[in-house]
Coordinates of C-alpha atoms in Angstrom, one line a residue:
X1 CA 24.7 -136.6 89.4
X2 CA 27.0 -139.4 89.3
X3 CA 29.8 -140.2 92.2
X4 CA 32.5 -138.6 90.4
X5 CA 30.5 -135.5 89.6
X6 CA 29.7 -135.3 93.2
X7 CA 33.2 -135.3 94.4
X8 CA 34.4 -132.3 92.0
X9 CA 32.8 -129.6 94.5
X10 CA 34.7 -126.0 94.8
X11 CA 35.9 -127.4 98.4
X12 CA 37.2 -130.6 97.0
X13 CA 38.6 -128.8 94.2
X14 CA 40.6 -126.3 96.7
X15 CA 42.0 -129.4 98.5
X16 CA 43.1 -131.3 95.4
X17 CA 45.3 -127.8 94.8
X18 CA 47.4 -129.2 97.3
X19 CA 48.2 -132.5 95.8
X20 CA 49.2 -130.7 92.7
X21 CA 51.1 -128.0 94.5
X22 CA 53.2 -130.4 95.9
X23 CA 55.3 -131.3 92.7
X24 CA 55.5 -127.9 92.2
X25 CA 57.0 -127.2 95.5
X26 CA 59.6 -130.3 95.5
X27 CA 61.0 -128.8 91.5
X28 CA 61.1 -125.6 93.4
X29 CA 62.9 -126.6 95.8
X30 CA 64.7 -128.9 94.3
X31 CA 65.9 -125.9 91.8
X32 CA 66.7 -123.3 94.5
X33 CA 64.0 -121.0 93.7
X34 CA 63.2 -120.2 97.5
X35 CA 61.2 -116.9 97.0
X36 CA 58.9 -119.0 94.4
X37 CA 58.3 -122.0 96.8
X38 CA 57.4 -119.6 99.9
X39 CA 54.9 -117.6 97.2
X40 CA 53.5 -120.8 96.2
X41 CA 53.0 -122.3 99.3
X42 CA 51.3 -119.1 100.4
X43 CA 48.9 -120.1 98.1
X44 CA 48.5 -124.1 99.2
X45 CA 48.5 -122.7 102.9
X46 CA 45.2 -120.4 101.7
X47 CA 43.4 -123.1 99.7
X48 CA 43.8 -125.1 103.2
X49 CA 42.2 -122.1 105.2
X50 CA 39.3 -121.9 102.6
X51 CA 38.4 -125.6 101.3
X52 CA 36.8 -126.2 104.8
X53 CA 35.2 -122.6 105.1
X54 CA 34.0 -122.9 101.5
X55 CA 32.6 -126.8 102.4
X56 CA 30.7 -124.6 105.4
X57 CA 28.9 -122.5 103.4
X58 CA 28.2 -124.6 100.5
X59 CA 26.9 -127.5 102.7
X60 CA 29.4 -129.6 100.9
X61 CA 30.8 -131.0 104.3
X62 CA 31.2 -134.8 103.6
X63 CA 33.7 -137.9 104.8
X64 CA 35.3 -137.9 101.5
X65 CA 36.1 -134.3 101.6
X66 CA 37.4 -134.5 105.1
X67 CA 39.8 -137.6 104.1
X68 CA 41.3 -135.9 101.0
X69 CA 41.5 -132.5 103.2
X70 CA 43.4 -135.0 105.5
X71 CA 46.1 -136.6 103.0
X72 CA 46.7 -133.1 101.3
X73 CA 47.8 -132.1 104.8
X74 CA 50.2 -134.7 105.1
X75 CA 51.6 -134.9 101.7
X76 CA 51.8 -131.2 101.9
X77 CA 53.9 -131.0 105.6
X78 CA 56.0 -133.9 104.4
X79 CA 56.8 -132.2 101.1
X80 CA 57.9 -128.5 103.3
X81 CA 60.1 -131.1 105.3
X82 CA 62.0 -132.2 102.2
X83 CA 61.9 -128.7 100.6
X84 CA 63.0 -126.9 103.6
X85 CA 66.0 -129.5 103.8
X86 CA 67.1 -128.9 100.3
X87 CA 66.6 -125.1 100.5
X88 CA 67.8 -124.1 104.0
X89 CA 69.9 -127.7 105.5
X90 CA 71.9 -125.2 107.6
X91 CA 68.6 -124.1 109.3
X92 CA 66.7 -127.4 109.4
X93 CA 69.6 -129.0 110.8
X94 CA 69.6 -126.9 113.3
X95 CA 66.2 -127.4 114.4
X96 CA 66.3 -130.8 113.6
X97 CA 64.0 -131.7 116.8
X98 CA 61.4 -129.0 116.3
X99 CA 61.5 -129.7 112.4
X100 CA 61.8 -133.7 113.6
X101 CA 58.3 -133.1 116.3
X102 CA 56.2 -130.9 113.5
X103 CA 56.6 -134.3 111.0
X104 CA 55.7 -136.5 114.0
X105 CA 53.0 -134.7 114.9
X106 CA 51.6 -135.5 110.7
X107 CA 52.4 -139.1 111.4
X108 CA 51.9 -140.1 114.6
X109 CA 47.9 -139.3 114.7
X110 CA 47.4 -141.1 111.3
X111 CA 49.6 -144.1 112.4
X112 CA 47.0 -144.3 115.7
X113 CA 44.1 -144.1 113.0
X114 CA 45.7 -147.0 110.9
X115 CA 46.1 -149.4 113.6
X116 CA 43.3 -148.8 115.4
X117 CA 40.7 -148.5 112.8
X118 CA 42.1 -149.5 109.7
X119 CA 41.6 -145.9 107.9
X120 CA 43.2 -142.1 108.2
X121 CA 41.5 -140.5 110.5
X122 CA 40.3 -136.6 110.1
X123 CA 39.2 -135.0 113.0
X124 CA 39.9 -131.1 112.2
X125 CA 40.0 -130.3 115.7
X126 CA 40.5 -127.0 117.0
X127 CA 44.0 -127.6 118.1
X128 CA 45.1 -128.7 114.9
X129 CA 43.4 -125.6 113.2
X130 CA 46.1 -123.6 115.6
X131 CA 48.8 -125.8 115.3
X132 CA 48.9 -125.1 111.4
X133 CA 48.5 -122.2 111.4
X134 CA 51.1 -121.3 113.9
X135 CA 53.5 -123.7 111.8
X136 CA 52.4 -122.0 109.0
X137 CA 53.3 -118.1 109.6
X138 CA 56.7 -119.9 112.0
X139 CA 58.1 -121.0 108.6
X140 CA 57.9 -117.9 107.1
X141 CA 60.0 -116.1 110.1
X142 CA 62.2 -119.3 110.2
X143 CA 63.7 -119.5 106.9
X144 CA 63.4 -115.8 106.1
X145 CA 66.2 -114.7 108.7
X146 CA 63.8 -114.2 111.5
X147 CA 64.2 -115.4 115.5
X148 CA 63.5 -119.5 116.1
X149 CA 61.5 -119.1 118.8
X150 CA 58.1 -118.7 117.1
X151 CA 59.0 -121.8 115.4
X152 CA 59.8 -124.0 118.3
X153 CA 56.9 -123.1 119.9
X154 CA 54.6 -123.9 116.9
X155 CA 56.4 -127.3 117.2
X156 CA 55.1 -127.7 120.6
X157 CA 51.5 -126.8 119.9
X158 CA 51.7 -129.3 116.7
X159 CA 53.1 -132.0 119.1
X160 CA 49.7 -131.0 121.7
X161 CA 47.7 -131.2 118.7
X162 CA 49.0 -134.9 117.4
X163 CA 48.5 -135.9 121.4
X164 CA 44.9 -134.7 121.0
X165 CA 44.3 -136.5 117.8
X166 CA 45.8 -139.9 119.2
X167 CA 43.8 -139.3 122.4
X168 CA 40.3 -139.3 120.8
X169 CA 41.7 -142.2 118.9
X170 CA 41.6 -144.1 121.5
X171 CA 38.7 -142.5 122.9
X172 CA 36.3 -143.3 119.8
X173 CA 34.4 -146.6 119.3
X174 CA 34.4 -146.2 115.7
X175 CA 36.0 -143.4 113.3
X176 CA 34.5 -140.0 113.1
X177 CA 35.2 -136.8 110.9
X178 CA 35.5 -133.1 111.8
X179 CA 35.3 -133.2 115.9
X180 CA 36.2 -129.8 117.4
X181 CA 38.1 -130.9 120.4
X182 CA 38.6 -133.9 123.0
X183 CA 36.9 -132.6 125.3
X184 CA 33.4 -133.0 122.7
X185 CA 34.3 -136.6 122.4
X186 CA 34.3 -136.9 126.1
X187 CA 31.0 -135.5 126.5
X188 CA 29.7 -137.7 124.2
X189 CA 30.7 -141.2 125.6
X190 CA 30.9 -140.3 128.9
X191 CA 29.2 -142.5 131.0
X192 CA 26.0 -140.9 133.1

């Protein structure tokens, strides 16, 4: 089996959904189809809750796969930003700061990566698991006429995440994939 073959697993394949959902999502959006963005990023949300589960199972867990799971999360917050903007400005300008802390919290770990080890890092730690998650099913409240709350709270649980990320950043000698939390990291370099 050659390197590309390799790469074109079901997980991988889940994952790379995302990058071509994204395109989707910005004509969407850009078009004013609301109802037809929130379906199909539904769908992205559940290829992101089942790429890792099916990589589990499969034994298909590898660095490449925990990179591209990495950049699809990015491109795929950074695209809801701009979508949200163009579909709901009224509402994202209101919660400009929560909206402005759940981008930071995308960017901030991965600048930390960058200029400490020259790569995006891809830790898929617990925290970040939540953090989605909660920003995931917030959206949905958010922008279809629920309370903010939920929202603004998921923002604070994605800026704890990005703090985690940045902290075992600086924790780590040398870049590592799929740690569950600080705290392992800490066991594992702490000094006896």
């Amino acid at each position: 089996m050659n390197s590309t073959q390799s790469k074109l697993t079901l997980p991988n394949l889940l994952t790379g959904f995302r990058f071509v959902a994204a395109p989707m999502l910005l004509w969407l959006a850009w078009h004013g189809h609301g109802i037809a963005f929130m379906t199909l990023l539904a769908v992205a949300f559940l290829t992101d809750l089942l790429d890792g589960l099916a990589a589990r199972l499969t034994g298909q867990v590898t660095q490449f796969g925990a990179t591209l799971d990495s950049w699809a999360d990015v491109i795929t917050y950074l695209t809801i930003a701009l979508c949200c903007w163009w579909l709901w400005p009224d509402v994202v300008s209101r919660e400009r700061l929560y909206v402005g802390l759940i981008v930071a919290s995308c960017l901030l770990p991965a600048l930390a990566g960058f200029f400490k080890f020259g790569i995006f890092t891809s830790y898929h730690t617990w925290t970040v698991k939540i953090a989605a998650g909660s920003m995931g099913l917030t959206l949905y409240v958010l922008f279809l006429g629920g309370p903010t709350w939920p929202f603004r709270i998921a923002a604070i649980i994605c800026i704890v995440a990005a703090v985690e990320e940045i902290v075992i950043t600086l924790l780590l000698p040398e870049p590592e994939s799929n740690l569950r939390s600080v705290w392992e990291v800490l066991k594992r370099y702490r000094q006896p």
